XYZ file of C-alpha atoms in Angstrom:
752
model
C 36.582 92.501 143.710
C 33.799 93.283 146.200
C 33.698 96.552 148.070
C 33.573 97.049 151.828
C 30.150 98.636 152.094
C 27.121 97.337 153.932
C 26.097 94.064 152.200
C 22.588 95.346 151.835
C 23.785 98.147 149.554
C 26.283 96.140 147.513
C 25.688 95.387 143.891
C 26.721 92.071 142.375
C 30.440 92.303 141.631
C 31.530 91.581 138.072
C 32.904 88.088 137.661
C 35.401 89.268 135.079
C 38.650 90.366 136.680
C 40.604 93.437 135.678
C 43.687 91.250 135.753
C 45.505 90.505 132.496
C 44.251 87.535 130.487
C 46.692 84.806 129.598
C 46.544 85.619 125.892
C 46.514 89.431 126.264
C 49.552 91.313 125.034
C 51.251 93.758 127.442
C 49.682 97.212 127.368
C 52.873 98.826 126.017
C 53.003 96.463 123.042
C 49.443 96.387 121.754
C 49.565 95.265 118.112
C 48.522 97.538 115.275
C 45.063 96.916 113.912
C 46.331 95.145 110.853
C 49.173 93.328 112.612
C 50.238 90.206 110.749
C 49.249 87.110 112.734
C 51.112 83.845 112.786
C 50.607 81.705 109.670
C 47.712 79.220 109.796
C 47.049 76.005 107.914
C 44.036 77.423 106.041
C 43.688 80.901 104.548
C 40.539 81.918 102.682
C 37.848 84.539 102.259
C 34.299 84.071 103.468
C 31.765 84.245 100.635
C 30.448 87.702 99.859
C 27.252 87.514 101.887
C 27.702 90.462 104.261
C 25.173 93.244 104.608
C 27.442 95.833 103.002
C 29.086 93.471 100.541
C 32.505 93.553 102.189
C 34.760 90.523 102.488
C 35.915 88.843 105.694
C 39.294 87.157 105.485
C 40.026 84.286 107.847
C 42.666 81.770 108.800
C 42.059 78.490 110.630
C 43.527 75.033 111.136
C 40.288 73.311 110.086
C 37.235 74.367 108.076
C 33.892 72.579 107.676
C 30.767 73.488 105.684
C 27.298 72.043 106.407
C 25.139 72.389 103.316
C 21.990 71.325 105.177
C 22.161 74.195 107.707
C 24.222 76.518 105.474
C 26.788 77.053 108.257
C 30.560 77.369 108.147
C 32.580 76.117 111.133
C 36.255 76.987 111.582
C 38.403 75.547 114.349
C 41.909 75.648 115.686
C 43.203 79.166 116.336
C 40.788 80.978 114.041
C 41.638 84.511 112.859
C 39.105 86.739 111.031
C 39.832 90.186 109.560
C 37.680 92.848 107.932
C 38.388 96.560 107.372
C 40.702 97.159 110.322
C 39.016 94.711 112.696
C 40.143 91.245 113.696
C 38.891 88.341 115.797
C 40.939 85.467 117.199
C 39.140 82.458 118.772
C 39.411 78.716 119.249
C 36.247 78.088 117.234
C 33.961 80.165 115.003
C 30.576 79.246 113.545
C 28.986 81.362 110.820
C 25.301 80.982 109.950
C 25.087 82.249 106.377
C 21.293 82.371 106.530
C 21.025 84.734 109.503
C 24.491 86.320 109.163
C 25.253 85.504 112.815
C 28.832 84.641 113.759
C 29.499 82.930 117.105
C 33.059 82.748 118.448
C 34.013 80.646 121.469
C 37.165 79.976 123.443
C 40.025 82.398 124.235
C 38.541 85.225 122.167
C 40.410 88.414 121.363
C 38.501 91.001 119.301
C 40.411 94.091 118.061
C 38.398 97.005 116.680
C 39.519 99.642 114.181
C 40.850 101.877 117.008
C 43.076 99.149 118.427
C 40.918 98.425 121.491
C 41.049 94.752 122.523
C 38.065 92.755 123.783
C 38.668 89.447 125.604
C 35.757 87.141 126.361
C 34.700 83.488 126.524
C 31.790 83.676 124.071
C 31.034 86.372 121.519
C 28.238 86.847 119.015
C 29.065 88.933 115.932
C 27.168 90.223 112.924
C 28.467 89.541 109.452
C 29.965 93.071 109.626
C 32.022 91.966 112.649
C 29.923 94.103 114.976
C 29.866 92.715 118.506
C 26.686 91.261 119.945
C 26.111 89.156 123.052
C 29.184 88.273 125.114
C 29.979 86.713 128.474
C 32.652 87.333 131.121
C 34.372 90.004 129.085
C 37.417 92.240 129.448
C 37.850 95.355 127.263
C 41.448 96.674 127.116
C 41.468 100.187 125.635
C 44.388 101.126 123.400
C 44.869 104.455 125.214
C 44.941 102.734 128.587
C 42.247 101.382 130.864
C 40.360 98.105 131.252
C 36.650 97.435 131.522
C 35.433 94.100 132.917
C 31.779 92.959 132.981
C 29.704 89.875 133.699
C 27.837 89.984 130.391
C 27.040 92.221 127.451
C 24.299 92.514 124.850
C 23.847 94.729 121.788
C 20.541 96.661 121.725
C 18.475 97.731 118.714
C 20.398 100.995 118.347
C 23.702 99.154 118.093
C 24.984 100.051 121.571
C 26.489 97.332 123.737
C 24.911 97.153 127.210
C 27.136 95.751 129.946
C 25.934 94.687 133.392
C 27.851 94.425 136.690
C 30.913 96.207 135.305
C 34.179 97.577 136.693
C 36.639 99.986 135.039
C 40.186 101.060 135.866
C 43.091 102.713 134.047
C 45.615 101.081 136.376
C 48.168 98.551 135.271
C 47.563 95.017 136.516
C 51.247 94.261 136.962
C 54.306 96.015 138.364
C 57.262 97.056 136.170
C 58.906 93.797 137.298
C 55.994 91.759 135.943
C 54.426 90.867 139.300
C 50.614 90.916 139.674
C 49.193 94.152 141.063
C 45.686 95.072 142.136
C 44.328 98.333 140.699
C 44.619 101.186 143.193
C 41.246 102.508 142.028
C 38.312 101.304 140.005
C 34.831 102.404 138.998
C 32.009 99.949 139.626
C 28.683 100.355 137.861
C 25.361 98.550 137.634
C 25.187 99.191 133.909
C 27.571 100.428 131.219
C 26.654 101.602 127.720
C 29.380 101.078 125.101
C 28.628 103.227 122.040
C 31.007 102.083 119.293
C 29.850 104.805 116.893
C 30.564 107.658 119.304
C 33.494 105.678 120.754
C 32.305 106.409 124.276
C 31.592 104.347 127.389
C 28.884 105.701 129.733
C 28.423 104.486 133.301
C 25.109 104.246 135.144
C 25.010 103.879 138.920
C 28.791 104.319 139.142
C 30.871 104.620 142.313
C 34.561 105.318 142.866
C 36.608 102.846 144.906
C 40.096 103.621 146.249
C 42.108 100.661 147.504
C 38.885 98.636 147.661
C 36.937 101.216 149.702
C 33.907 102.856 148.081
C 34.179 106.632 148.423
C 31.633 108.572 146.385
C 29.064 108.256 143.606
C 29.990 109.415 140.105
C 26.823 110.430 138.264
C 27.152 110.921 134.540
C 30.643 109.506 134.272
C 31.974 108.650 130.805
C 35.245 107.694 129.101
C 36.178 107.580 125.438
C 37.784 104.627 123.713
C 39.873 106.759 121.325
C 41.377 109.175 123.914
C 39.198 112.097 122.829
C 38.482 114.872 125.320
C 34.809 114.986 126.308
C 32.831 117.593 128.215
C 31.935 116.966 131.831
C 32.656 117.512 135.495
C 36.151 116.960 136.846
C 37.159 115.722 140.266
C 36.763 118.268 143.102
C 39.533 119.716 145.280
C 39.393 120.309 149.027
C 41.456 122.505 151.328
C 41.617 124.704 154.405
C 43.457 128.059 154.345
C 44.147 130.711 156.963
C 42.728 133.492 154.779
C 39.567 131.851 153.418
C 38.732 128.914 155.707
C 37.415 125.668 154.252
C 37.706 125.567 150.463
C 35.842 123.330 148.011
C 36.318 123.710 144.274
C 35.142 121.828 141.218
C 35.507 122.267 137.473
C 33.433 121.651 134.375
C 35.418 120.810 131.265
C 33.904 121.840 127.925
C 35.384 120.434 124.732
C 34.668 123.107 122.113
C 36.466 121.370 119.252
C 39.357 119.019 118.650
C 41.771 121.947 119.016
C 40.157 124.106 121.703
C 38.556 123.712 125.115
C 37.226 125.669 128.079
C 37.384 124.829 131.773
C 35.041 126.592 134.188
C 35.845 126.342 137.884
C 33.988 127.442 140.984
C 35.403 128.002 144.480
C 33.330 128.020 147.673
C 34.850 129.231 150.958
C 33.597 129.211 154.524
C 35.206 132.590 155.361
C 35.047 134.406 152.015
C 32.631 134.995 149.144
C 32.724 132.467 146.291
C 35.050 132.868 143.331
C 34.914 131.726 139.723
C 37.602 131.077 137.144
C 37.824 130.110 133.492
C 40.614 128.740 131.336
C 40.523 128.732 127.534
C 43.044 126.820 125.411
C 43.539 126.857 121.645
C 45.916 124.781 119.530
C 46.366 125.447 115.826
C 48.845 124.453 113.160
C 50.560 127.805 113.697
C 50.772 127.772 117.503
C 48.927 127.754 120.805
C 47.116 130.181 123.121
C 46.005 129.889 126.749
C 43.970 132.398 128.777
C 43.076 132.021 132.476
C 41.008 134.387 134.582
C 39.719 134.643 138.185
C 36.958 136.890 139.522
C 35.353 137.488 142.915
C 33.935 140.293 144.998
C 35.515 140.380 148.429
C 37.125 142.648 150.993
C 40.776 143.655 150.788
C 43.343 145.644 152.745
C 46.043 148.043 151.619
C 49.611 146.708 151.576
C 51.863 148.072 154.363
C 48.899 149.704 156.080
C 48.579 149.667 159.872
C 44.818 150.035 159.587
C 42.515 147.004 159.591
C 39.995 148.856 157.423
C 38.781 146.674 154.580
C 37.302 147.689 151.254
C 34.842 145.464 149.408
C 35.482 145.451 145.701
C 35.699 143.319 142.575
C 38.983 141.418 142.599
C 40.565 139.214 139.998
C 43.494 138.149 137.904
C 44.106 137.350 134.243
C 47.000 135.406 132.752
C 47.482 134.683 129.059
C 50.338 133.327 127.002
C 50.795 132.076 123.486
C 53.136 131.614 120.580
C 52.377 131.484 116.866
C 54.775 130.675 114.044
C 53.476 132.796 111.179
C 55.811 131.323 108.563
C 59.300 129.918 108.287
C 60.885 133.083 109.671
C 58.267 135.150 111.558
C 56.780 134.330 114.944
C 54.735 136.116 117.626
C 55.110 135.350 121.332
C 53.236 137.063 124.130
C 52.184 136.856 127.749
C 49.868 138.919 129.923
C 49.663 138.858 133.738
C 47.592 141.406 135.598
C 45.889 141.480 139.002
C 43.332 143.963 140.312
C 45.296 144.508 143.546
C 48.549 143.568 145.235
C 47.402 140.775 147.533
C 44.811 138.892 145.480
C 47.206 136.205 144.194
C 48.694 135.459 147.598
C 45.386 135.461 149.488
C 43.844 132.909 147.119
C 47.083 130.916 146.807
C 47.303 131.348 143.040
C 50.873 132.663 142.927
C 53.529 133.947 145.311
C 55.218 136.239 142.793
C 55.985 139.780 143.886
C 56.005 141.076 140.297
C 53.840 140.302 137.278
C 55.478 140.752 133.891
C 53.679 141.083 130.565
C 55.338 141.134 127.169
C 54.805 140.886 123.437
C 57.555 139.898 121.003
C 57.533 139.708 117.210
C 60.601 137.899 115.880
C 62.152 137.114 112.534
C 65.002 134.602 112.495
C 66.970 133.221 109.572
C 70.448 131.786 109.189
C 72.295 135.106 109.480
C 69.907 137.718 110.871
C 67.640 138.317 113.832
C 64.919 140.929 114.367
C 62.885 141.410 117.533
C 60.169 144.013 118.143
C 58.928 143.676 121.703
C 57.360 145.436 124.645
C 57.427 144.865 128.436
C 55.287 145.992 131.344
C 55.544 145.079 135.035
C 53.042 145.228 137.873
C 54.590 145.343 141.360
C 52.743 143.517 144.118
C 54.214 142.848 147.557
C 56.368 145.979 147.788
C 55.799 149.611 148.675
C 57.104 150.737 145.283
C 54.938 153.295 143.508
C 53.384 151.662 140.428
C 53.553 154.995 138.600
C 57.369 154.864 138.797
C 57.589 151.369 137.301
C 58.830 151.600 133.698
C 57.047 150.386 130.587
C 59.428 149.355 127.800
C 57.694 149.869 124.467
C 58.955 149.405 121.872
C 62.220 147.519 122.234
C 63.664 146.884 118.781
C 66.764 144.770 118.276
C 68.260 143.795 114.907
C 71.398 141.752 114.315
C 73.097 140.686 111.122
C 76.021 138.279 110.868
C 78.075 138.282 107.680
C 78.254 134.791 106.289
C 81.767 135.048 104.891
C 84.778 135.847 107.105
C 86.170 139.373 107.028
C 89.879 139.717 107.770
C 89.777 136.159 109.062
C 87.008 136.797 111.598
C 83.247 136.981 111.982
C 81.582 140.394 111.731
C 78.196 141.097 113.313
C 76.166 144.296 113.146
C 73.538 145.319 115.696
C 70.962 148.121 115.847
C 68.900 148.663 118.983
C 66.210 151.098 120.063
C 64.301 151.365 123.359
C 61.644 153.677 124.786
C 61.095 153.705 128.574
C 57.873 155.391 129.746
C 56.520 155.995 133.251
C 53.142 157.447 134.112
C 54.869 159.601 136.722
C 58.641 159.810 136.545
C 61.613 159.814 134.207
C 61.138 158.863 130.560
C 64.085 157.681 128.476
C 64.601 156.860 124.818
C 67.767 155.422 123.312
C 69.141 154.094 120.046
C 72.530 152.671 119.164
C 74.373 150.937 116.353
C 77.202 148.474 116.974
C 79.707 146.466 114.958
C 81.674 143.610 116.544
C 84.440 141.559 114.936
C 85.682 138.273 116.478
C 88.472 136.035 115.255
C 89.282 132.705 116.922
C 92.425 130.752 116.173
C 94.330 127.836 117.690
C 98.126 127.897 117.745
C 100.407 124.962 117.027
C 100.926 124.568 120.806
C 97.188 124.357 121.476
C 96.457 127.866 122.766
C 93.011 129.151 121.815
C 93.220 132.886 121.032
C 90.223 135.125 120.418
C 90.612 138.697 119.153
C 87.685 141.121 119.450
C 87.098 144.618 118.135
C 83.951 146.634 118.868
C 82.640 150.101 118.019
C 79.284 151.565 119.054
C 77.469 154.874 118.785
C 74.617 155.846 121.180
C 71.906 158.516 121.171
C 69.812 159.144 124.337
C 66.968 161.449 125.274
C 65.393 161.761 128.745
C 63.201 164.109 130.781
C 62.012 164.504 134.394
C 65.350 163.057 135.489
C 65.177 164.500 139.007
C 62.279 162.180 139.878
C 64.777 159.270 139.931
C 65.961 158.942 143.535
C 69.432 157.483 142.879
C 71.570 160.241 141.393
C 73.924 157.908 139.518
C 70.950 156.504 137.574
C 69.530 159.837 136.346
C 71.841 161.074 133.623
C 71.453 164.526 132.099
C 68.095 165.735 130.866
C 67.672 166.220 127.123
C 69.711 164.793 124.260
C 73.038 163.022 124.866
C 75.383 161.105 122.569
C 78.145 158.662 123.301
C 80.839 156.784 121.369
C 82.335 153.483 122.481
C 85.351 151.551 121.208
C 86.778 148.347 122.640
C 89.534 145.890 121.839
C 90.179 142.580 123.589
C 92.378 139.513 123.412
C 91.427 136.305 125.209
C 93.816 133.351 125.580
C 92.979 129.840 126.790
C 95.430 126.947 127.012
C 93.788 123.570 127.711
C 96.184 121.057 129.246
C 94.937 117.464 129.238
C 96.295 114.586 131.311
C 95.527 111.595 133.507
C 94.722 111.917 137.201
C 93.492 109.414 139.831
C 92.391 106.811 137.272
C 90.542 109.482 135.341
C 91.227 112.401 133.013
C 91.630 116.084 133.804
C 91.665 119.301 131.804
C 93.433 122.293 133.350
C 92.792 125.493 131.379
C 94.588 128.707 132.386
C 92.867 131.748 130.934
C 93.878 135.390 130.539
C 92.041 138.314 128.983
C 93.070 141.898 128.218
C 90.323 144.449 127.477
C 90.964 148.088 126.624
C 88.456 150.904 126.072
C 88.833 154.721 126.041
C 87.012 156.745 128.666
C 83.245 156.520 128.195
C 80.732 159.241 129.050
C 78.687 157.113 131.466
C 77.170 159.401 134.101
C 75.688 161.742 131.476
C 73.599 158.815 130.220
C 70.506 157.547 132.114
C 70.888 154.073 133.603
C 67.747 152.029 133.049
C 69.038 148.487 132.433
C 72.480 148.201 134.110
C 71.717 148.618 137.805
C 71.991 145.257 139.581
C 75.717 144.621 139.093
C 77.863 142.150 141.003
C 81.018 140.243 140.115
C 80.261 136.561 139.529
C 81.909 133.641 137.791
C 79.418 134.049 134.943
C 80.517 137.625 134.055
C 84.188 137.532 135.106
C 85.417 137.367 131.485
C 82.598 139.411 129.932
C 83.586 142.305 127.701
C 81.290 144.493 129.814
C 80.588 143.407 133.409
C 77.595 145.769 133.579
C 74.323 144.078 132.597
C 72.408 145.782 129.803
C 73.665 148.584 127.576
C 73.365 151.829 129.571
C 76.659 151.451 131.417
C 79.961 150.451 129.784
C 83.135 149.454 131.622
C 85.991 151.606 130.296
C 89.752 151.730 130.885
C 92.205 148.846 130.622
C 91.834 145.676 132.673
C 93.529 142.321 132.868
C 91.509 139.277 133.933
C 93.035 135.945 134.812
C 91.895 132.620 136.165
C 91.584 128.948 135.386
C 89.086 126.184 134.717
C 89.709 122.659 135.974
C 87.699 119.602 135.033
C 88.153 116.071 136.338
C 86.227 113.060 135.103
C 86.239 109.388 135.905
C 83.458 106.789 135.756
C 80.652 107.997 137.992
C 82.409 111.213 139.092
C 82.654 114.675 137.524
C 84.229 117.773 139.111
C 84.594 121.231 137.565
C 86.026 124.392 139.130
C 86.404 127.992 137.959
C 88.401 130.652 139.843
C 89.436 134.134 138.724
C 90.197 137.802 139.445
C 90.673 140.983 137.457
C 92.988 144.003 137.740
C 92.388 147.503 136.388
C 95.480 149.181 134.997
C 94.147 152.658 135.710
C 93.719 154.459 139.025
C 90.660 156.346 137.795
C 87.769 156.039 140.296
C 85.560 153.110 139.411
C 81.963 153.508 138.359
C 81.106 150.283 140.153
C 79.434 150.796 143.557
C 81.129 149.557 146.697
C 80.222 146.016 147.571
C 80.086 144.757 143.986
C 83.609 143.273 144.112
C 84.736 145.563 141.265
C 85.105 148.974 142.903
C 88.900 148.723 143.501
C 91.798 148.144 141.100
C 92.031 144.497 142.168
C 88.674 142.803 142.098
C 87.496 140.227 144.582
C 88.114 136.541 143.877
C 85.145 134.685 142.406
C 84.586 131.043 141.617
C 82.274 128.110 141.182
C 82.656 124.417 141.914
C 80.348 121.681 140.679
C 80.457 118.035 141.753
C 78.347 115.215 140.357
C 78.665 111.699 141.788
C 76.744 109.426 139.441
C 73.107 110.499 139.659
C 73.175 110.448 143.448
C 75.041 113.615 144.497
C 74.799 117.017 142.833
C 76.677 119.873 144.476
C 77.218 123.475 143.335
C 79.099 126.153 145.276
C 79.482 129.767 144.165
C 81.584 132.214 146.129
C 83.183 135.666 146.198
C 86.072 136.379 148.539
C 87.233 139.830 149.651
C 90.535 140.592 147.891
C 92.144 141.896 151.100
C 90.690 139.931 154.010
C 89.405 136.886 152.087
C 86.108 137.396 153.910
C 83.236 135.605 152.199
C 81.129 138.251 150.452
C 78.965 135.764 148.565
C 78.415 132.186 149.644
C 75.851 130.145 147.731
C 75.384 126.390 148.041
C 72.924 124.126 146.260
C 73.152 120.406 146.983
C 71.000 117.371 146.240
C 71.635 113.888 147.595
C 69.529 110.889 146.626
C 67.503 109.452 143.800
C 64.465 110.813 141.980
C 62.190 109.190 144.587
C 64.161 109.670 147.824
C 66.334 112.747 148.140
C 67.371 115.681 150.278
C 67.990 119.201 148.967
C 69.590 122.164 150.677
C 70.182 125.678 149.450
C 72.024 128.415 151.312
C 72.708 132.000 150.244
C 74.602 134.695 152.117
C 75.353 138.100 150.609
C 77.690 140.126 152.845
C 78.730 143.024 150.632
C 79.966 145.276 153.459
C 78.207 148.397 152.156
C 75.970 150.918 153.857
C 73.109 151.248 151.409
C 72.168 150.685 147.805
C 68.680 150.033 146.552
C 69.776 147.083 144.405
C 72.448 145.541 146.658
C 70.880 144.710 150.021
C 72.554 142.009 152.103
C 70.621 138.785 152.491
C 70.970 135.401 154.165
C 68.543 132.579 153.441
C 68.281 128.838 153.987
C 66.149 126.487 151.892
C 65.668 122.804 152.590
C 63.502 120.103 151.032
C 63.312 116.338 151.028
C 61.306 113.292 150.093
C 61.340 109.726 151.432
C 59.708 107.022 149.341
C 58.430 103.804 150.877
C 56.151 100.864 150.110
C 56.664 101.228 146.327
C 54.242 104.108 145.736
C 54.079 106.130 148.972
C 56.253 109.069 150.006
C 56.496 111.767 152.653
C 57.926 115.137 151.726
C 58.633 118.512 153.251
C 60.327 121.853 152.642
C 61.190 125.035 154.501
C 62.399 128.553 153.680
C 64.059 130.498 156.508
C 65.238 134.110 156.423
C 68.507 134.393 158.373
C 69.000 138.115 157.686
C 69.192 140.231 160.851
C 68.902 143.966 161.531
C 72.664 144.404 161.297
C 72.589 143.227 157.693
C 69.383 145.080 156.780
C 68.190 147.805 159.208
C 64.727 147.779 157.613
C 64.022 144.273 158.942
C 62.568 143.410 162.339
C 63.974 139.878 162.191
C 66.331 138.559 164.858
C 68.233 136.475 162.308
C 65.910 133.448 162.273
C 62.565 134.049 160.624
C 60.734 131.097 159.051
C 58.957 132.250 155.918
C 57.186 129.101 154.763
C 57.180 125.413 155.667
C 55.448 122.479 154.006
C 54.863 118.833 154.914
C 52.855 116.153 153.164
C 52.255 112.530 152.299
C 51.509 111.284 148.804
C 50.703 108.170 146.818
C 51.634 107.973 143.126
C 51.469 105.087 140.679
C 50.786 104.755 136.970
C 47.122 105.756 137.314
C 46.615 107.557 140.639
C 48.027 110.584 142.404
C 46.766 111.191 145.928
C 48.134 113.418 148.630
C 47.602 115.588 151.694
C 49.798 118.641 152.302
C 50.167 121.071 155.187
C 51.770 124.468 154.683
C 52.393 127.279 157.134
C 53.015 130.862 156.083
C 54.646 132.996 158.758
C 54.401 136.401 157.072
C 51.119 138.278 156.798
C 50.655 140.649 153.888
C 47.455 142.708 154.327
C 44.469 140.325 153.889
C 46.757 137.408 152.953
C 46.983 136.062 156.480
C 49.732 133.998 158.024
C 48.760 130.571 159.302
C 48.121 126.981 158.276
C 46.887 125.697 154.935
C 45.735 122.120 154.333
C 45.066 120.672 150.887
C 43.761 117.311 149.720
C 44.257 116.418 146.077
C 43.888 113.372 143.885
C 44.043 112.722 140.179
C 42.788 109.646 138.317
C 44.104 108.761 134.899
C 41.634 108.611 131.982
C 38.577 109.841 133.923
C 36.005 112.350 132.726
C 32.383 113.230 133.523
C 29.489 113.979 131.237
């Protein structure tokens, strides 16, 4: 497997191929260390003459002993075993005087870790430690093959290999056809330390598709899949904000259950940046912490000035979960940036909000307790951070009675929440709720569910006038509220045959009644973004959260239809609701719920084998049947070659509401696979919203937001790709423009 370099710089290629030997088992079916071999004609134990007094069991077709030379010769498919190691060969000669064992012909040596060594001639000690060998192939149990011209054990016990090549690539396709490794490491010398279970390379170079690319000083791999400290492969890129980017990482294995990765970034148009990632895994759970830090210039968001401030900038992200015992657990995450554009400028994240939380939970068969807290940092908006709420603590307790009560299930809930702002309205609430549900099926097949609910609320708030939307403020001071609700829900599944398949048509009707609720006197912190959808059509309360409750009497009706035949599944949901009272609705205009008759909502899903996936959600105006919500998500193709399209249009026909802006967006993505392992891919996000739909926008109705195009290679051991991305929107110092990135990942590689 010679390279393509200048002949004067080439080293002698290893004669041993990385291709599979005739007697090597497939990689996915490597035998256990003590696998039972086929039965031989002779089974015996070598005399106890080893250095440590251990026995070596063997099987062979023939066995001869020469008393003059004190040698034992076994022939005919010889198998030797000792303490988790085994050797198979055509012939074996054991010199009892020197303790040397020489195996020849079709040799397979398996060590205690399950690594397999194939060679033509192998010298062993009487402890089955490898010595000199020729034309060898080492197949590691965790993947990877090492071929070398020859090997020799030194005085320290290490095996020295010369003219070696290593690869973690499979040597055959899934169909069993021969396949050349897409990458390999060639080295002048390799040190195989069986005690440390590590292979070190000297004078190593990386070859991709037979072309030598770069030297790899200090490279090492382990034979037992342990993580070892060392340099990782570098990344390269070009961005509009920072210019040419080169980054590399050093991996530090702190212990078997924890590690640290240090990474440095160098830019042509920006100061360097450093990052660190710490990971911990214990019997109770896991923790991960990542941080970035640099000192660079930045600009204020939504500022017309090009004035830049030089300051320390960074970001920290942490998450973890620990199971304290059978019932108690702790889950948490932290995300915080020094400023609003750091993540986008350095292409770490495109989120416009960073959420942090902590949650202590206790769960058993019939109860649930959660004590949590939430905080949010706003980024790419002009929202005042001081007005962003902090929810701490949020306490929720639920208890479900094990035995039925009056034929139904009874569940109790207690909830408490404190909302705090550094500048703005503060709100505290607590409530207690009891809900009873009884489900029964009639003799004709109707499924009937009866529900009864009572709840009592206590609220306290101050500085209410700082909330801009009047309907969200509530009254300052203490407020109480009582809620009662009764509901009956009826489903009638009708099953039959249709078009060589089966169908289920399920009409559904629901009646919900609740006395008038004192809503506007209560602050609204968690029930703001409301819209009628198929997912909440039959909810007892169409408001999200707890601060707003839908009162009065309403009747909701609709149907579900499912059709299934081999390779095809279709499901559809359609429905509408009607309020029996003419009291003005609390729902804002444009939500589909503001009038007595609601809009029509529905969802259709189609799946044609694993080739077509289609989902359509819609809301139609009750009077004009105008499309108020039109959302399509479709995928056509296989896992390797596919096309995706997503379209969303929100046309609520309202003048203004801070949580209900109209939007229109198109998303498209696709991938085409070719030549077994290659593919080209691309994606685009386009804002189709115009000034008529949102007066705050300057768009003409076609504004590309982000496009991406790339080519990639991916097989069982190599991922390689080049991507181009263009961002069309500039946010302060996160410039619009082109970004190029080159990436590759090699299986089983590490650096010392």
